[in-house]
Amino acid sequence: MEGIDLSGVDPTRWPEIRRRVAILDEYCAIPDRKQRSRRAYAKRLGIGEAHFSALAQIWRERRNPADLPGAQARQSPKPANRLPAASADVASDVIEKLGAMARRRDVLIEVKRRCADAAIVPPSDATITNMLTAARASHAGATAFEPEILIGTCAARLPAQHDGEVVLPRLLIAVQLPERVIVGYDVAIDPALEPSVDRLMASVRAATDPAGASLRVRAPHLSALEQAAIGATVPVGRPTGLPTLPQLLAPAIGEVGLVFQFAKAKSADRLARIRNVSPLSERDVVTAIQLAVAAHNARRPRPAPFSLAGQPIVY
């Protein structure tokens, strides 16, 4: 990460924080700092002199990039919650009873049924979905799902540089259940290329243990031919209730947000226009995702050793 520890800094802020650190280091190295030099350096950062003095003091005392203003994404203020407390309590209770990994459809139906029985206004679908997503994000234990390796696709909410354009990197991710540990992934930054199933499976196979329990591989987004090529199981009769990638990973892994419905996602250009956000190099994208996967897995229970059903172990 080019000589400074950027852990704790939002990855979309890395280029700007590197720029600020370089300017602050240059200023702090001046033996006899005067008002004229302070004014010049403040101008380079686009801030006032008083603000710059405070920034330089923070940097001299702590030398921690995560402590610099602009190191974290600024959360949009939430609109006033006009939802009756009783309605919110019903939704919270349903999510607690059905579990954070319950299907969204089941939660919506049960919340509306209970609100109707109590003659109170139900929360909107979006509100219930947000509450369920928050519950999933805070759920650190194992799930009740059957053991398997689930493979799915999504995009990382990172503005990436590619051939003069700003794009969202796409991910192919393999998750071990019931622990929700990520056991393999592949990244594609070029919009003309898909993440590699072969590279993904190579990383999954590298994580196997011959003595581990044999797990099926399920990749519902792949074609029948692609599933057959990697030995993925196609459950008979399209059974309901099988987990999906959004259930397991939304809204983020580590500090990296995920997008599962590409059509509804903010464009990469719009994301890059947010204050203090800059398009990332391919190297930064890869590093950010590596750190995000490590942070995600550190919060999960230790996964059981596994092998792959019907496939040779490759080292």
CSV table of C-alpha atoms in Angstrom, one decimal:
chain,number,residue,atom,x,y,z
A,1,MET,CA,0.0,0.0,0.0
A,2,GLU,CA,2.8,2.3,-1.0
A,3,GLY,CA,4.5,2.6,2.4
A,4,ILE,CA,1.6,3.7,4.6
A,5,ASP,CA,-0.9,1.6,6.6
A,6,LEU,CA,-4.3,2.3,5.1
A,7,SER,CA,-6.2,-0.2,7.2
A,8,GLY,CA,-9.2,1.5,8.7
A,9,VAL,CA,-9.5,3.9,5.7
A,10,ASP,CA,-12.4,3.5,3.3
A,11,PRO,CA,-10.8,2.0,0.1
A,12,THR,CA,-12.6,4.6,-2.0
A,13,ARG,CA,-10.6,7.2,-0.1
A,14,TRP,CA,-7.2,5.7,-0.6
A,15,PRO,CA,-5.9,7.9,-3.4
A,16,GLU,CA,-7.0,11.1,-1.6
A,17,ILE,CA,-5.6,10.1,1.7
A,18,ARG,CA,-2.3,9.2,0.1
A,19,ARG,CA,-2.2,12.6,-1.5
A,20,ARG,CA,-3.0,14.3,1.9
A,21,VAL,CA,-0.3,12.2,3.7
A,22,ALA,CA,2.3,13.2,1.1
A,23,ILE,CA,1.5,16.9,1.4
A,24,LEU,CA,1.5,16.7,5.2
A,25,ASP,CA,4.8,14.8,5.3
A,26,GLU,CA,6.3,17.4,3.0
A,27,TYR,CA,5.1,20.2,5.2
A,28,CYS,CA,6.1,18.6,8.5
A,29,ALA,CA,9.7,18.1,7.2
A,30,ILE,CA,10.2,21.8,6.8
A,31,PRO,CA,12.6,22.9,9.6
A,32,ASP,CA,11.3,26.5,9.9
A,33,ARG,CA,7.6,26.5,9.1
A,34,LYS,CA,6.2,30.0,8.6
A,35,GLN,CA,2.7,31.3,7.8
A,36,ARG,CA,3.5,31.7,4.1
A,37,SER,CA,4.4,28.0,3.8
A,38,ARG,CA,1.4,27.0,5.8
A,39,ARG,CA,-0.8,29.0,3.5
A,40,ALA,CA,0.7,27.4,0.4
A,41,TYR,CA,0.2,23.9,1.7
A,42,ALA,CA,-3.3,24.6,2.9
A,43,LYS,CA,-4.1,25.8,-0.7
A,44,ARG,CA,-2.7,22.6,-2.1
A,45,LEU,CA,-5.2,20.7,0.0
A,46,GLY,CA,-8.0,23.1,-0.8
A,47,ILE,CA,-8.7,24.0,2.9
A,48,GLY,CA,-8.2,27.0,5.1
A,49,GLU,CA,-5.1,27.7,7.2
A,50,ALA,CA,-6.7,26.9,10.5
A,51,HIS,CA,-8.1,23.7,9.2
A,52,PHE,CA,-4.7,22.8,7.8
A,53,SER,CA,-2.9,23.6,11.1
A,54,ALA,CA,-5.3,21.2,12.9
A,55,LEU,CA,-4.7,18.5,10.2
A,56,ALA,CA,-0.9,18.9,10.5
A,57,GLN,CA,-1.1,18.5,14.3
A,58,ILE,CA,-3.2,15.4,14.0
A,59,TRP,CA,-0.7,13.9,11.6
A,60,ARG,CA,2.4,14.9,13.7
A,61,GLU,CA,0.9,13.4,16.9
A,62,ARG,CA,-0.7,10.2,15.5
A,63,ARG,CA,0.5,9.5,12.0
A,64,ASN,CA,-2.5,7.3,11.5
A,65,PRO,CA,-4.2,7.8,8.1
A,66,ALA,CA,-7.5,6.6,9.5
A,67,ASP,CA,-7.6,9.6,11.8
A,68,LEU,CA,-7.5,12.1,9.0
A,69,PRO,CA,-10.7,13.9,8.0
A,70,GLY,CA,-12.1,12.3,4.8
A,71,ALA,CA,-10.7,8.8,5.6
A,72,GLN,CA,-14.2,7.4,6.0
A,73,ALA,CA,-17.3,7.4,3.9
A,74,ARG,CA,-19.7,10.1,5.0
A,75,GLN,CA,-23.0,8.4,5.8
A,76,SER,CA,-26.1,10.1,4.4
A,77,PRO,CA,-28.4,11.4,7.1
A,78,LYS,CA,-31.4,9.1,7.6
A,79,PRO,CA,-34.8,10.5,7.0
A,80,ALA,CA,-37.0,11.0,10.1
A,81,ASN,CA,-38.6,7.7,11.0
A,82,ARG,CA,-42.4,8.2,11.0
A,83,LEU,CA,-43.0,4.5,11.4
A,84,PRO,CA,-45.1,3.9,14.5
A,85,ALA,CA,-43.1,2.2,17.2
A,86,ALA,CA,-45.5,-0.7,17.3
A,87,SER,CA,-44.9,-1.4,13.7
A,88,ALA,CA,-41.1,-1.4,14.1
A,89,ASP,CA,-41.4,-3.7,17.1
A,90,VAL,CA,-43.4,-6.2,15.1
A,91,ALA,CA,-40.8,-6.2,12.3
A,92,SER,CA,-38.0,-6.6,14.8
A,93,ASP,CA,-39.8,-9.4,16.6
A,94,VAL,CA,-40.5,-11.3,13.4
A,95,ILE,CA,-36.8,-11.0,12.2
A,96,GLU,CA,-35.7,-12.3,15.6
A,97,LYS,CA,-38.0,-15.2,15.6
A,98,LEU,CA,-37.5,-16.3,11.9
A,99,GLY,CA,-33.8,-15.5,12.1
A,100,ALA,CA,-31.5,-13.1,10.2
A,101,MET,CA,-31.1,-15.6,7.4
A,102,ALA,CA,-34.8,-16.1,6.8
A,103,ARG,CA,-36.0,-15.5,3.2
A,104,ARG,CA,-37.1,-11.9,2.6
A,105,ARG,CA,-40.4,-13.0,1.2
A,106,ASP,CA,-41.2,-15.0,4.4
A,107,VAL,CA,-40.4,-12.0,6.6
A,108,LEU,CA,-42.5,-9.6,4.6
A,109,ILE,CA,-45.5,-12.0,4.7
A,110,GLU,CA,-45.2,-12.6,8.4
A,111,VAL,CA,-44.8,-8.9,9.3
A,112,LYS,CA,-47.8,-7.9,7.3
A,113,ARG,CA,-49.9,-10.7,8.7
A,114,ARG,CA,-49.1,-9.7,12.3
A,115,CYS,CA,-49.6,-6.0,11.7
A,116,ALA,CA,-53.0,-6.8,10.1
A,117,ASP,CA,-54.0,-8.9,13.1
A,118,ALA,CA,-53.0,-6.1,15.4
A,119,ALA,CA,-54.7,-3.4,13.2
A,120,ILE,CA,-51.5,-1.3,12.9
A,121,VAL,CA,-49.8,0.1,9.9
A,122,PRO,CA,-47.2,-2.2,8.5
A,123,PRO,CA,-43.7,-1.0,7.6
A,124,SER,CA,-42.9,-0.6,3.9
A,125,ASP,CA,-41.2,-3.5,2.1
A,126,ALA,CA,-38.1,-1.3,1.9
A,127,THR,CA,-38.0,-0.6,5.6
A,128,ILE,CA,-38.5,-4.3,6.5
A,129,THR,CA,-35.7,-5.2,3.9
A,130,ASN,CA,-33.3,-2.7,5.5
A,131,MET,CA,-34.0,-4.1,8.9
A,132,LEU,CA,-33.4,-7.6,7.7
A,133,THR,CA,-30.2,-6.6,5.9
A,134,ALA,CA,-28.9,-5.0,9.1
A,135,ALA,CA,-29.7,-8.1,11.1
A,136,ARG,CA,-27.8,-10.2,8.6
A,137,ALA,CA,-24.8,-7.9,8.6
A,138,SER,CA,-24.5,-8.2,12.4
A,139,HIS,CA,-25.0,-12.0,12.5
A,140,ALA,CA,-21.6,-13.4,13.1
A,141,GLY,CA,-22.5,-17.0,14.0
A,142,ALA,CA,-23.0,-20.1,11.8
A,143,THR,CA,-26.3,-20.4,9.9
A,144,ALA,CA,-28.8,-23.2,10.0
A,145,PHE,CA,-28.2,-24.0,6.3
A,146,GLU,CA,-26.9,-27.4,5.2
A,147,PRO,CA,-23.2,-27.6,4.5
A,148,GLU,CA,-22.3,-26.8,0.9
A,149,ILE,CA,-20.2,-24.5,-1.2
A,150,LEU,CA,-22.4,-21.8,-2.8
A,151,ILE,CA,-21.0,-19.9,-5.8
A,152,GLY,CA,-22.5,-16.6,-6.9
A,153,THR,CA,-21.8,-13.3,-8.6
A,154,CYS,CA,-22.0,-9.6,-7.5
A,155,ALA,CA,-20.1,-6.3,-8.0
A,156,ALA,CA,-17.9,-4.5,-5.6
A,157,ARG,CA,-19.0,-0.9,-4.8
A,158,LEU,CA,-15.6,0.4,-5.7
A,159,PRO,CA,-14.9,2.9,-8.6
A,160,ALA,CA,-12.1,1.3,-10.6
A,161,GLN,CA,-10.0,2.7,-13.4
A,162,HIS,CA,-10.0,0.8,-16.7
A,163,ASP,CA,-9.0,2.2,-20.1
A,164,GLY,CA,-10.0,5.7,-19.2
A,165,GLU,CA,-13.4,4.6,-17.9
A,166,VAL,CA,-14.7,4.2,-14.3
A,167,VAL,CA,-16.2,0.8,-13.7
A,168,LEU,CA,-17.5,-1.4,-10.9
A,169,PRO,CA,-15.4,-4.6,-10.5
A,170,ARG,CA,-17.3,-7.8,-10.7
A,171,LEU,CA,-16.8,-10.7,-8.3
A,172,LEU,CA,-17.3,-14.4,-8.4
A,173,ILE,CA,-17.4,-15.7,-4.8
A,174,ALA,CA,-17.5,-19.1,-3.2
A,175,VAL,CA,-19.0,-19.3,0.3
A,176,GLN,CA,-18.8,-22.3,2.6
A,177,LEU,CA,-21.9,-23.0,4.6
A,178,PRO,CA,-23.1,-23.1,7.3
A,179,GLU,CA,-20.2,-20.7,8.5
A,180,ARG,CA,-20.5,-18.2,5.6
A,181,VAL,CA,-16.7,-18.2,5.1
A,182,ILE,CA,-15.4,-17.1,1.7
A,183,VAL,CA,-13.2,-19.9,0.4
A,184,GLY,CA,-12.5,-18.5,-3.0
A,185,TYR,CA,-13.1,-15.6,-5.3
A,186,ASP,CA,-12.1,-14.0,-8.6
A,187,VAL,CA,-12.2,-10.4,-9.7
A,188,ALA,CA,-12.8,-8.9,-13.2
A,189,ILE,CA,-12.3,-5.2,-13.7
A,190,ASP,CA,-12.5,-5.2,-17.5
A,191,PRO,CA,-16.2,-4.9,-18.4
A,192,ALA,CA,-15.6,-7.1,-21.4
A,193,LEU,CA,-14.5,-10.0,-19.3
A,194,GLU,CA,-16.3,-12.2,-16.8
A,195,PRO,CA,-14.7,-13.4,-13.5
A,196,SER,CA,-13.0,-16.7,-14.2
A,197,VAL,CA,-14.8,-19.8,-13.0
A,198,ASP,CA,-11.6,-21.8,-13.5
A,199,ARG,CA,-9.5,-19.5,-11.3
A,200,LEU,CA,-12.3,-19.5,-8.7
A,201,MET,CA,-12.4,-23.3,-8.6
A,202,ALA,CA,-8.6,-23.5,-8.4
A,203,SER,CA,-8.7,-21.4,-5.2
A,204,VAL,CA,-11.6,-23.4,-3.8
A,205,ARG,CA,-9.7,-26.7,-4.4
A,206,ALA,CA,-6.6,-25.2,-2.8
A,207,ALA,CA,-8.7,-24.8,0.4
A,208,THR,CA,-9.9,-28.4,0.5
A,209,ASP,CA,-8.8,-31.1,3.0
A,210,PRO,CA,-8.9,-34.8,1.9
A,211,ALA,CA,-10.0,-35.7,5.4
A,212,GLY,CA,-12.8,-33.1,5.4
A,213,ALA,CA,-16.5,-33.8,4.9
A,214,SER,CA,-17.6,-34.0,1.2
A,215,LEU,CA,-19.5,-30.9,0.3
A,216,ARG,CA,-21.6,-30.3,-2.8
A,217,VAL,CA,-20.9,-27.3,-5.0
A,218,ARG,CA,-24.0,-25.2,-6.0
A,219,ALA,CA,-23.8,-22.5,-8.6
A,220,PRO,CA,-27.3,-21.5,-9.6
A,221,HIS,CA,-26.4,-18.6,-11.8
A,222,LEU,CA,-24.3,-20.7,-14.2
A,223,SER,CA,-25.6,-22.5,-17.2
A,224,ALA,CA,-26.2,-26.3,-17.0
A,225,LEU,CA,-23.0,-26.8,-19.2
A,226,GLU,CA,-20.9,-24.6,-16.9
A,227,GLN,CA,-22.2,-26.3,-13.8
A,228,ALA,CA,-21.4,-29.7,-15.2
A,229,ALA,CA,-17.8,-28.5,-16.1
A,230,ILE,CA,-17.1,-27.7,-12.4
A,231,GLY,CA,-19.0,-30.6,-11.0
A,232,ALA,CA,-21.7,-28.4,-9.4
A,233,THR,CA,-24.9,-30.1,-8.2
A,234,VAL,CA,-28.3,-29.1,-9.7
A,235,PRO,CA,-30.9,-29.8,-6.9
A,236,VAL,CA,-33.8,-31.8,-8.2
A,237,GLY,CA,-37.1,-30.2,-8.5
A,238,ARG,CA,-36.0,-26.6,-7.9
A,239,PRO,CA,-36.4,-26.8,-4.1
A,240,THR,CA,-37.3,-23.6,-2.3
A,241,GLY,CA,-35.5,-22.2,0.8
A,242,LEU,CA,-32.0,-22.7,-0.5
A,243,PRO,CA,-29.7,-19.8,0.4
A,244,THR,CA,-28.7,-17.1,-2.0
A,245,LEU,CA,-25.6,-15.0,-2.1
A,246,PRO,CA,-27.4,-11.8,-1.0
A,247,GLN,CA,-28.7,-13.6,2.0
A,248,LEU,CA,-25.2,-14.6,3.0
A,249,LEU,CA,-23.2,-11.5,2.2
A,250,ALA,CA,-25.3,-8.4,1.8
A,251,PRO,CA,-24.7,-5.5,2.2
A,252,ALA,CA,-20.9,-5.8,2.4
A,253,ILE,CA,-17.8,-7.8,3.0
A,254,GLY,CA,-15.4,-6.0,5.3
A,255,GLU,CA,-15.3,-2.3,4.2
A,256,VAL,CA,-16.4,-3.1,0.6
A,257,GLY,CA,-20.1,-2.7,-0.3
A,258,LEU,CA,-21.6,-5.3,-2.6
A,259,VAL,CA,-24.1,-4.8,-5.4
A,260,PHE,CA,-26.4,-7.8,-6.4
A,261,GLN,CA,-28.9,-6.0,-8.7
A,262,PHE,CA,-26.7,-4.3,-11.2
A,263,ALA,CA,-29.6,-2.4,-12.8
A,264,LYS,CA,-30.4,-0.6,-9.5
A,265,ALA,CA,-26.8,0.2,-8.6
A,266,LYS,CA,-25.3,3.6,-8.6
A,267,SER,CA,-23.1,4.0,-11.7
A,268,ALA,CA,-19.3,3.9,-11.0
A,269,ASP,CA,-19.1,7.4,-12.4
A,270,ARG,CA,-21.6,8.7,-9.9
A,271,LEU,CA,-19.8,6.9,-7.1
A,272,ALA,CA,-16.5,8.5,-8.1
A,273,ARG,CA,-18.0,12.0,-8.0
A,274,ILE,CA,-18.7,11.7,-4.3
A,275,ARG,CA,-16.4,14.1,-2.3
A,276,ASN,CA,-13.0,12.6,-1.4
A,277,VAL,CA,-13.7,9.5,-3.6
A,278,SER,CA,-11.3,8.8,-6.4
A,279,PRO,CA,-11.2,6.0,-9.0
A,280,LEU,CA,-8.9,3.1,-7.8
A,281,SER,CA,-6.1,1.4,-9.7
A,282,GLU,CA,-6.4,-2.3,-10.4
A,283,ARG,CA,-3.8,-2.9,-7.7
A,284,ASP,CA,-5.8,-1.0,-5.1
A,285,VAL,CA,-9.0,-2.8,-6.1
A,286,VAL,CA,-7.3,-6.2,-5.7
A,287,THR,CA,-5.8,-5.1,-2.3
A,288,ALA,CA,-9.1,-3.7,-1.1
A,289,ILE,CA,-11.0,-7.0,-1.9
A,290,GLN,CA,-8.2,-9.1,-0.3
A,291,LEU,CA,-8.5,-7.1,2.9
A,292,ALA,CA,-12.3,-7.2,2.8
A,293,VAL,CA,-12.4,-11.0,2.4
A,294,ALA,CA,-9.9,-11.4,5.3
A,295,ALA,CA,-12.0,-9.0,7.5
A,296,HIS,CA,-15.2,-10.9,6.6
A,297,ASN,CA,-13.7,-14.3,7.4
A,298,ALA,CA,-12.2,-13.1,10.7
A,299,ARG,CA,-15.8,-12.5,12.0
A,300,ARG,CA,-17.0,-16.0,11.0
A,301,PRO,CA,-16.7,-19.2,13.0
A,302,ARG,CA,-13.8,-21.4,12.1
A,303,PRO,CA,-15.0,-23.5,9.1
A,304,ALA,CA,-15.0,-27.3,9.2
A,305,PRO,CA,-12.5,-29.0,6.9
A,306,PHE,CA,-14.1,-29.9,3.6
A,307,SER,CA,-13.5,-31.8,0.3
A,308,LEU,CA,-15.5,-31.5,-2.9
A,309,ALA,CA,-18.2,-34.1,-3.7
A,310,GLY,CA,-17.4,-36.1,-6.8
A,311,GLN,CA,-14.2,-34.2,-7.6
A,312,PRO,CA,-10.5,-35.0,-7.3
A,313,ILE,CA,-8.5,-33.0,-4.8
A,314,VAL,CA,-6.0,-30.7,-6.7
A,315,TYR,CA,-3.0,-29.2,-5.1
